[in-house]
Structures are given as structure tokens and as C-alpha cells.
């Protein structure tokens, strides 16, 4: 048994807070968005966390996601659900990236994507707060993670995805026990159906950032990164940005770690990477806007970041600007080329969204935005094995003479 899950660990949530007005909300109650229609952020008594948990004690624990219990919202250990949320490795890609580039390979998490981090937390909290039925719009990976964790704790799930969602995603969602529907629209059209059902009281709405706990799960990427790098954050982080949960979560993690005194005030420049066929955050960043307009006719091979409208747009933009980073768009050809080169030259199979971060990094170096000797972390957010690969059609007839020189 994982000692992170057997130990009696105190929790420190004090309240929740509207991310735009700062209005306080009571902890241990079921919440969706704030009254202002914006995401709620979970707040902790960080002074008490610091008194209860030292860096040394933390470092002595097994390295999985649950080692961070004091900075997570689940009160009672019996509500924790787990499929083995390991600490993901940092993999150098010296040839396709360069000597100072590491990929945080999130494809090794349960259900093959970092959506597991967010959903393991959100489902545990749904269980803790007595939710029995959940609905969600998804481009694939979030639905798969929801289905896996919710099924495990006996919560019913209904999942809506765009009709062109990769087949493997639709099937894994179904196979892991959800009811899944293909909808003739994009993710926000699916979200409208979920919202309507939620308003009628049919289910709880698990759309990105519309419940408060996915951010807390995704925050562990930032906590983990700090610990893995000896409490010295990298110079730049490239994050493939759809709803932006991970970027917002990491930014929050760095703030909490600084308040604990575990890191200093130095922050990585945060680069929000989008596909140029769906780049609402890039457009808003460049225009100096605080919110991002919906992107019409969104299209890209990187389905996970095909999000035309993000409810946390202002939080993404705020973090990117405060960090001194940028929002960058990359085209599908550059994305596919990056995936191809990373696999062929460094033996690491990225998902297209991960490929987008490598393509954006290379462009950033070219234009002098990032220096080659800066330490950079790219996020590969799902296993490349879920995505189409180029055909490999060669066959060999074992009954015919074999020309070994050609093999
Ligand atoms: C969901 C997803 C993203 C985007 O993550 P956000 O934190 O929601 O912006 C990127 N890549 C993949 C593979 C995803 O599944």
C-alpha cells in the first residue's frame, strides 16, 4: 500500500475564492463557477502547511502525486481514488530540441495523458461532496480520464465529444464505463449541452474550470517540476494551451511554493502554445486584451488544444504576462515535423500537442525570444501512441530468398 495514501494526513483548505472578484466561498460545499461566472480557486492555510510539512519530510515520501496531500483539497483518505499517478520523468531531447531542453512526459500517467492529474482530483472531490452523476464535454483525453476514475468510485458519467474526436479516445471512454455521445459540433457546442442538462439538475457539470478541483490536480505539475529540479525552476516552460488548466495550475503552484518559502521569487517565462488554426489566446495576447474572443472555424491536428473559447482565458493571459512569457501560435506542418523529428532523432514519441511545444520552442530560439543556453521544459501531455502515425508498409516473404543487404 502506498504510504502517501495510508498515512493520516491533515488538510488545510480554508475557503474558495472567485478568480475575478475575490469573493469568498465556503469550503466543503459543492461549487461550480462563481456568481460572476468565473472559475473558483482553492485557498489553503499555507502557514499551517509550512508548520506541518518540511521539505525534507516531503522528499522522504514516495514521489507520486499524493505526496502533495497537504497542498491538495481531499479531506478524507477514503475518498482518494488512484490508478497510480506517478511522478512523470523529464526526458532530454538533445538532437531535436537541444542540450538544455527537457520534455516532461505526461503520457505515462493513467489513461495516457495529464488529464489524469486533473480528473483524479476532481473525481475524488465529487465523491467527497456526494455527486452521483457527472457530464463533460471533451476532445478525448479528459473524457477518458473522467470515465476511468468515476467508474472506479461508482459515479455515473455522460460524455459528449465532437464527432471527429480520434476514434481511440471515443472507444476508451466507452470501454472505461462512460456513456459517450458524438456531437456534430466543437467542444463548446458539447459544453452547451452539458450546461443545459446541469441547469435542469440532471447532472453535475465537469467542464474545464467549471468545477474548482481540476486546477488543483494539474497544479501538481508545477509542484513536481520544482521538486525534480532541486527547487530551482527552469527559465522557460512551453505549455500546449487549450482550456489552460495546467498553465493556470502551475502558476498557482509556484505562488504557493514561494509562500511556503520552498522556492524564491524567480519564475519561468510561461509560453502558452496554441495551433495557428485555433489561437484565441495568441490573438488576445497580441492585441493586449484581457479576455479572448471565440475563435471561429477552429481546426488543427492537435485536437487537445482545439478549444475556441476558454472560460479561464484571463487567468492564462495574466500568468503569461506576469511571467514575461508570450502566447505563440504554430502551424500544423511545423507540429507534425516536430513530432517526426523528435521520434526519429531522439526516440521519444510525442503527441501532436507536445509536438506543438517543440515547434514553438524552435521558433522562439530562431527569433531570439529564447536563448539556446536557457533551461527549458516542454510539456508532452499525452502518449504519442494514441495518435495516427505514418504508415510503415514494408513486408517480407519468409519463403522467398532474403536479400539481407537490403534489410
Ligand atoms: C487537454 C489537453 C491539452 C490542453 O490542456 P489544458 O490544460 O486544458 O490547456 C493539451 N494536450 C492534450 C493532449 C490534452 O489532452
Coordinates of C-alpha atoms and ligand atoms in Angstrom, one line a residue:
X1 CA 0.0 0.0 0.0
X2 CA 1.3 3.5 -0.9
X3 CA 2.2 5.2 2.4
X4 CA 1.0 8.5 0.9
X5 CA -2.5 7.1 1.0
X6 CA -2.4 5.2 4.3
X7 CA -0.9 8.0 6.4
X8 CA -3.2 10.2 8.4
X9 CA -2.5 13.5 6.7
X10 CA -4.1 16.8 7.8
X11 CA -5.6 19.0 5.2
X12 CA -5.5 22.8 5.0
X13 CA -8.2 24.2 2.7
X14 CA -9.6 27.4 4.2
X15 CA -12.0 28.5 1.5
X16 CA -12.5 29.1 -2.2
X17 CA -12.2 32.4 -4.0
X18 CA -13.7 33.8 -7.2
X19 CA -10.8 34.3 -9.6
X20 CA -12.1 37.7 -10.8
X21 CA -13.8 39.3 -7.8
X22 CA -12.0 37.7 -4.9
X23 CA -15.4 36.9 -3.3
X24 CA -15.1 34.1 -0.7
X25 CA -16.9 30.8 -0.9
X26 CA -17.2 28.1 1.8
X27 CA -15.0 25.0 1.5
X28 CA -16.6 21.5 1.7
X29 CA -19.6 22.5 -0.3
X30 CA -20.4 21.6 -3.9
X31 CA -19.5 24.6 -6.2
X32 CA -19.4 25.2 -9.9
X33 CA -18.5 28.6 -11.2
X34 CA -18.6 31.7 -9.0
X35 CA -21.6 34.0 -9.0
X36 CA -19.6 36.2 -11.5
X37 CA -19.5 33.1 -13.8
X38 CA -15.7 32.6 -13.4
X39 CA -13.5 29.8 -12.0
X40 CA -13.1 29.3 -8.3
X41 CA -9.7 28.9 -6.8
X42 CA -9.0 26.8 -3.7
X43 CA -7.1 28.6 -0.9
X44 CA -5.1 27.0 1.9
X45 CA -3.6 28.0 5.2
X46 CA -0.1 27.9 3.9
X47 CA 1.5 29.0 7.2
X48 CA -0.1 25.9 8.7
X49 CA 1.0 23.7 5.8
X50 CA 4.6 25.0 6.3
X51 CA 4.4 24.2 10.1
X52 CA 3.1 20.6 9.3
X53 CA 5.3 19.7 6.4
X54 CA 9.0 20.3 5.8
X55 CA 10.8 20.0 2.5
X56 CA 12.8 17.1 4.0
X57 CA 9.7 15.2 5.1
X58 CA 8.2 15.7 1.6
X59 CA 11.3 14.5 -0.1
X60 CA 11.3 11.3 2.0
X61 CA 7.9 10.3 0.7
X62 CA 7.3 8.2 -2.4
X63 CA 7.3 10.5 -5.4
X64 CA 3.7 10.2 -6.7
X65 CA 1.0 12.8 -6.9
X66 CA -0.4 12.0 -3.5
X67 CA 2.9 13.0 -1.7
X68 CA 1.5 16.6 -2.0
X69 CA -1.6 15.8 0.2
X70 CA -1.2 18.9 2.4
X71 CA -1.4 21.1 -0.7
X72 CA -4.4 19.2 -2.1
X73 CA -8.1 19.6 -1.3
X74 CA -9.3 16.0 -0.5
X75 CA -10.0 15.8 3.2
X76 CA -10.6 12.1 3.8
X77 CA -8.2 9.5 2.6
X78 CA -11.1 7.1 1.9
X79 CA -12.2 9.4 -0.9
X80 CA -8.9 9.3 -2.7
X81 CA -9.2 7.4 -5.9
X82 CA -6.0 6.2 -7.6
X83 CA -4.8 4.3 -10.7
X84 CA -1.1 5.0 -10.0
X85 CA -0.4 8.7 -10.6
X86 CA 3.4 8.5 -10.9
X87 CA 5.8 11.5 -11.0
X88 CA 6.5 11.9 -14.7
X89 CA 10.1 11.9 -15.9
X90 CA 12.0 14.8 -17.5
X91 CA 13.5 13.4 -20.8
X92 CA 16.3 15.3 -22.6
X93 CA 15.8 15.6 -26.3
X94 CA 19.4 16.8 -27.3
X95 CA 19.1 16.3 -31.0
X96 CA 15.6 17.6 -31.9
X97 CA 15.4 20.1 -29.1
X98 CA 18.9 21.0 -27.9
X99 CA 21.2 20.4 -24.9
X100 CA 19.1 22.4 -22.4
X101 CA 15.6 21.1 -23.4
X102 CA 13.8 18.5 -21.3
X103 CA 10.3 17.1 -22.0
X104 CA 8.1 16.4 -19.1
X105 CA 6.5 13.3 -20.4
X106 CA 2.9 13.2 -19.1
X107 CA 1.9 10.4 -21.5
X108 CA 3.0 7.9 -18.8
X109 CA 0.1 8.8 -16.5
X110 CA -3.0 6.6 -16.1
X111 CA -5.2 6.9 -19.3
X112 CA -2.1 8.1 -21.1
X113 CA -2.5 11.9 -20.6
X114 CA -2.1 14.6 -18.0
X115 CA -5.9 14.9 -17.8
X116 CA -5.5 12.2 -15.2
X117 CA -4.0 14.7 -12.8
X118 CA -7.0 17.0 -13.0
X119 CA -9.6 14.3 -13.1
X120 CA -8.2 12.2 -10.3
X121 CA -8.6 15.3 -8.0
X122 CA -12.0 16.4 -9.4
X123 CA -13.5 12.9 -9.1
X124 CA -12.1 12.4 -5.5
X125 CA -13.8 15.8 -4.6
X126 CA -17.0 14.8 -6.3
X127 CA -17.1 11.7 -4.3
X128 CA -16.3 13.6 -1.1
X129 CA -19.1 16.0 -1.9
X130 CA -21.7 13.3 -2.7
X131 CA -22.0 13.8 -6.5
X132 CA -23.6 10.7 -8.2
X133 CA -23.8 11.8 -11.9
X134 CA -21.3 13.8 -13.9
X135 CA -21.4 15.1 -17.5
X136 CA -18.5 16.6 -19.5
X137 CA -17.6 17.9 -23.0
X138 CA -14.2 16.7 -24.2
X139 CA -11.8 16.5 -27.1
X140 CA -11.0 13.0 -25.9
X141 CA -8.4 12.7 -23.1
X142 CA -10.4 14.4 -20.4
X143 CA -13.3 12.1 -21.1
X144 CA -11.1 9.1 -20.8
X145 CA -9.7 10.2 -17.5
X146 CA -13.1 11.1 -16.1
X147 CA -14.5 7.7 -17.2
X148 CA -11.7 5.7 -15.6
X149 CA -11.8 7.5 -12.2
X150 CA -15.5 8.0 -12.0
X151 CA -16.2 4.4 -12.9
X152 CA -13.8 3.3 -10.2
X153 CA -15.7 5.1 -7.5
X154 CA -19.2 4.3 -8.9
X155 CA -20.1 7.7 -10.2
X156 CA -22.2 7.7 -13.4
X157 CA -20.7 9.6 -16.4
X158 CA -22.1 11.0 -19.6
X159 CA -19.5 12.3 -22.1
X160 CA -20.0 14.5 -25.2
X161 CA -17.3 14.9 -27.8
X162 CA -17.0 16.4 -31.3
X163 CA -17.9 13.9 -33.9
X164 CA -14.3 14.0 -35.4
X165 CA -12.7 13.1 -32.0
X166 CA -10.0 10.5 -32.6
X167 CA -11.6 7.0 -32.6
X168 CA -9.3 5.7 -29.9
X169 CA -10.5 8.4 -27.5
X170 CA -14.2 7.7 -28.1
X171 CA -13.7 4.0 -27.6
X172 CA -11.5 4.2 -24.5
X173 CA -14.2 6.5 -22.9
X174 CA -16.9 3.9 -23.7
X175 CA -14.7 1.0 -22.6
X176 CA -14.0 2.6 -19.2
X177 CA -17.6 2.7 -18.4
X178 CA -19.0 6.1 -19.5
X179 CA -21.9 6.8 -21.9
X180 CA -20.3 8.6 -24.7
X181 CA -22.0 10.7 -27.5
X182 CA -20.5 12.1 -30.7
X183 CA -21.9 15.5 -31.3
X184 CA -21.9 17.4 -34.7
X185 CA -20.1 20.4 -33.3
X186 CA -17.0 21.6 -31.4
X187 CA -16.2 21.2 -27.8
X188 CA -18.0 24.4 -26.8
X189 CA -21.1 23.1 -28.6
X190 CA -20.8 20.0 -26.5
X191 CA -20.4 22.2 -23.4
X192 CA -23.7 23.9 -24.1
X193 CA -25.5 20.5 -23.9
X194 CA -23.7 19.8 -20.6
X195 CA -24.7 23.2 -19.3
X196 CA -28.3 22.8 -20.3
X197 CA -28.6 19.4 -18.6
X198 CA -26.9 20.7 -15.5
X199 CA -29.3 23.7 -15.3
X200 CA -32.1 21.1 -15.3
X201 CA -30.5 19.3 -12.4
X202 CA -29.7 16.2 -14.4
X203 CA -26.0 16.0 -13.6
X204 CA -23.0 17.9 -12.3
X205 CA -21.1 20.0 -14.9
X206 CA -17.4 18.8 -15.2
X207 CA -16.4 21.2 -18.0
X208 CA -12.8 22.5 -17.8
X209 CA -12.6 25.1 -14.9
X210 CA -16.3 24.9 -14.2
X211 CA -15.6 22.9 -11.1
X212 CA -12.7 24.1 -8.8
X213 CA -10.6 21.0 -8.3
X214 CA -9.1 20.1 -11.7
X215 CA -6.8 23.1 -11.3
X216 CA -5.6 21.6 -8.0
X217 CA -4.8 18.3 -9.7
X218 CA -3.0 20.0 -12.6
X219 CA -1.1 22.2 -10.1
X220 CA 0.9 19.1 -9.2
X221 CA 2.8 19.6 -12.5
X222 CA 4.3 22.7 -11.0
X223 CA 5.0 21.2 -7.6
X224 CA 6.6 18.2 -9.1
X225 CA 8.7 20.2 -11.5
X226 CA 10.1 22.3 -8.7
X227 CA 11.0 19.2 -6.6
X228 CA 12.5 17.4 -9.6
X229 CA 14.7 20.3 -10.5
X230 CA 16.0 20.8 -6.9
X231 CA 13.7 23.7 -6.2
X232 CA 15.2 25.7 -9.0
X233 CA 12.6 26.4 -11.7
X234 CA 13.6 26.4 -15.3
X235 CA 14.0 29.6 -17.3
X236 CA 11.0 28.9 -19.6
X237 CA 8.1 26.5 -19.8
X238 CA 6.2 25.7 -23.1
X239 CA 2.7 24.6 -22.4
X240 CA 0.2 23.4 -25.0
X241 CA -2.8 25.5 -24.1
X242 CA -6.5 24.6 -24.7
X243 CA -8.5 25.5 -21.6
X244 CA -5.3 26.4 -19.9
X245 CA -5.9 24.4 -16.7
X246 CA -2.3 23.3 -16.5
X247 CA -0.7 26.6 -17.1
X248 CA -3.0 28.3 -14.5
X249 CA -2.4 25.4 -12.1
X250 CA 1.4 25.6 -12.4
X251 CA 1.3 29.4 -11.9
X252 CA -0.7 28.8 -8.7
X253 CA 1.7 26.1 -7.6
X254 CA 4.7 28.4 -7.9
X255 CA 3.0 31.0 -5.8
X256 CA 2.1 28.5 -3.1
X257 CA 5.7 27.2 -3.0
X258 CA 7.1 30.7 -2.7
X259 CA 4.7 31.4 0.2
X260 CA 5.9 28.2 1.8
X261 CA 9.5 29.5 1.4
X262 CA 10.4 26.5 -0.7
X263 CA 11.3 28.5 -3.8
X264 CA 12.4 32.1 -4.4
X265 CA 10.6 34.7 -6.5
X266 CA 12.2 33.7 -9.8
X267 CA 9.6 32.4 -12.2
X268 CA 9.9 30.7 -15.5
X269 CA 8.6 32.6 -18.5
X270 CA 5.4 30.8 -19.4
X271 CA 4.8 30.3 -23.1
X272 CA 1.2 29.4 -23.9
X273 CA 1.4 27.4 -27.2
X274 CA -1.6 27.1 -29.5
X275 CA -2.2 25.8 -33.0
X276 CA -2.5 28.6 -35.5
X277 CA -5.8 27.1 -36.7
X278 CA -7.2 27.7 -33.2
X279 CA -5.3 30.5 -31.4
X280 CA -7.7 32.7 -29.4
X281 CA -5.2 33.2 -26.6
X282 CA -2.5 34.2 -29.0
X283 CA -4.8 36.7 -30.7
X284 CA -5.8 38.2 -27.4
X285 CA -2.2 38.3 -26.1
X286 CA -1.1 40.2 -29.2
X287 CA -4.0 42.6 -29.0
X288 CA -3.3 43.4 -25.4
X289 CA -6.8 42.1 -24.4
X290 CA -7.7 40.8 -21.0
X291 CA -10.2 38.2 -22.4
X292 CA -10.2 36.2 -25.6
X293 CA -12.9 36.2 -28.2
X294 CA -14.2 32.8 -29.5
X295 CA -12.1 31.5 -32.4
X296 CA -14.3 30.7 -35.4
X297 CA -13.8 27.6 -37.7
X298 CA -11.2 26.1 -35.3
X299 CA -9.1 23.4 -36.9
X300 CA -5.8 21.6 -36.1
X301 CA -4.3 18.1 -35.9
X302 CA -3.7 18.8 -32.2
X303 CA -7.2 18.0 -31.0
X304 CA -6.4 18.5 -27.3
X305 CA -5.8 22.3 -27.9
X306 CA -8.7 22.8 -30.2
X307 CA -10.6 25.0 -27.7
X308 CA -12.2 28.0 -29.4
X309 CA -13.2 29.7 -26.1
X310 CA -11.7 29.2 -22.6
X311 CA -13.6 30.3 -19.5
X312 CA -10.2 30.9 -17.8
X313 CA -8.8 33.0 -20.7
X314 CA -8.0 35.9 -18.4
X315 CA -6.1 33.7 -16.0
X316 CA -4.0 32.3 -18.8
X317 CA -3.3 35.7 -20.2
X318 CA -2.5 37.1 -16.7
X319 CA 0.0 34.3 -15.9
X320 CA 1.7 34.6 -19.3
X321 CA 2.1 38.4 -19.0
X322 CA 3.2 38.3 -15.3
X323 CA 5.8 35.7 -16.2
X324 CA 7.3 37.8 -19.0
X325 CA 6.3 35.0 -21.5
X326 CA 4.2 35.0 -24.6
X327 CA 1.4 33.2 -26.3
X328 CA 2.7 31.6 -29.5
X329 CA 0.9 30.0 -32.5
X330 CA 2.4 27.2 -34.6
X331 CA 1.0 25.7 -37.8
X332 CA 0.1 22.0 -38.3
X333 CA 3.0 21.3 -40.7
X334 CA 5.5 22.5 -38.0
X335 CA 3.7 20.5 -35.4
X336 CA 3.9 17.3 -37.4
X337 CA 7.5 17.9 -38.4
X338 CA 8.5 18.4 -34.7
X339 CA 6.7 15.1 -33.7
X340 CA 8.5 13.3 -36.6
X341 CA 12.0 14.7 -35.7
X342 CA 11.7 14.0 -32.0
X343 CA 10.7 10.4 -32.7
X344 CA 13.4 9.8 -35.4
X345 CA 16.3 11.6 -33.8
X346 CA 15.6 11.3 -30.0
X347 CA 13.4 8.2 -29.9
X348 CA 10.7 10.0 -28.0
X349 CA 7.2 9.8 -29.4
X350 CA 5.3 13.0 -28.7
X351 CA 1.6 13.6 -29.1
X352 CA 0.8 16.5 -31.6
X353 CA 0.2 18.9 -28.7
X354 CA 3.6 18.0 -27.3
X355 CA 5.0 18.5 -30.8
X356 CA 3.5 22.0 -30.8
X357 CA 5.6 22.9 -27.8
X358 CA 8.8 21.7 -29.5
X359 CA 7.9 23.6 -32.7
X360 CA 7.1 26.7 -30.7
X361 CA 10.4 26.4 -28.8
X362 CA 12.4 26.1 -32.0
X363 CA 10.7 29.1 -33.5
X364 CA 11.3 31.0 -30.2
X365 CA 15.0 30.3 -30.4
X366 CA 15.1 31.3 -34.1
X367 CA 13.6 34.7 -33.4
X368 CA 15.8 35.3 -30.3
X369 CA 12.8 35.1 -27.9
X370 CA 14.6 32.2 -26.0
X371 CA 18.3 31.7 -25.7
X372 CA 19.7 28.3 -26.5
X373 CA 21.6 28.1 -23.2
X374 CA 18.4 28.8 -21.2
X375 CA 16.9 25.8 -19.3
X376 CA 13.6 24.9 -20.9
X377 CA 10.8 22.4 -20.1
X378 CA 8.3 21.3 -22.8
X379 CA 5.1 19.5 -21.9
X380 CA 4.2 16.4 -23.7
X381 CA 0.7 16.0 -22.4
X382 CA -0.3 12.6 -23.8
X383 CA 1.2 9.4 -25.1
X384 CA 2.0 9.6 -28.8
X385 CA 0.6 6.1 -29.1
X386 CA -3.0 7.4 -29.1
X387 CA -2.5 9.4 -32.4
X388 CA -2.2 8.4 -36.0
X389 CA 1.3 7.6 -37.3
X390 CA 2.7 7.5 -40.8
X391 CA 2.3 4.1 -42.4
X392 CA 5.1 1.5 -42.4
X393 CA 4.1 -0.7 -45.3
X394 CA 7.2 -2.9 -45.9
X395 CA 6.7 -6.7 -45.9
X396 CA 9.0 -9.6 -46.1
X397 CA 8.2 -13.0 -47.7
X398 CA 10.0 -15.6 -45.5
X399 CA 9.5 -18.3 -48.2
X400 CA 11.4 -16.3 -50.9
X401 CA 15.2 -15.8 -50.9
X402 CA 16.0 -12.9 -48.5
X403 CA 18.4 -10.2 -49.6
X404 CA 20.0 -9.4 -46.2
X405 CA 21.9 -6.5 -47.5
X406 CA 18.7 -4.6 -48.2
X407 CA 17.1 -5.0 -44.7
Ligands
LIG1 C1 -6.3 18.8 -22.7 C2 -5.1 18.7 -23.4 C3 -4.3 19.8 -23.6 C4 -4.7 21.2 -23.1 O1 -4.6 21.2 -21.7 P1 -5.2 22.5 -20.9 O2 -4.6 22.4 -19.6 O3 -6.7 22.2 -20.8 O4 -5.0 23.7 -21.7 C5 -3.1 19.7 -24.4 N1 -2.8 18.5 -24.9 C6 -3.5 17.4 -24.7 C7 -3.1 16.1 -25.3 C8 -4.7 17.4 -24.0 O5 -5.4 16.3 -23.8

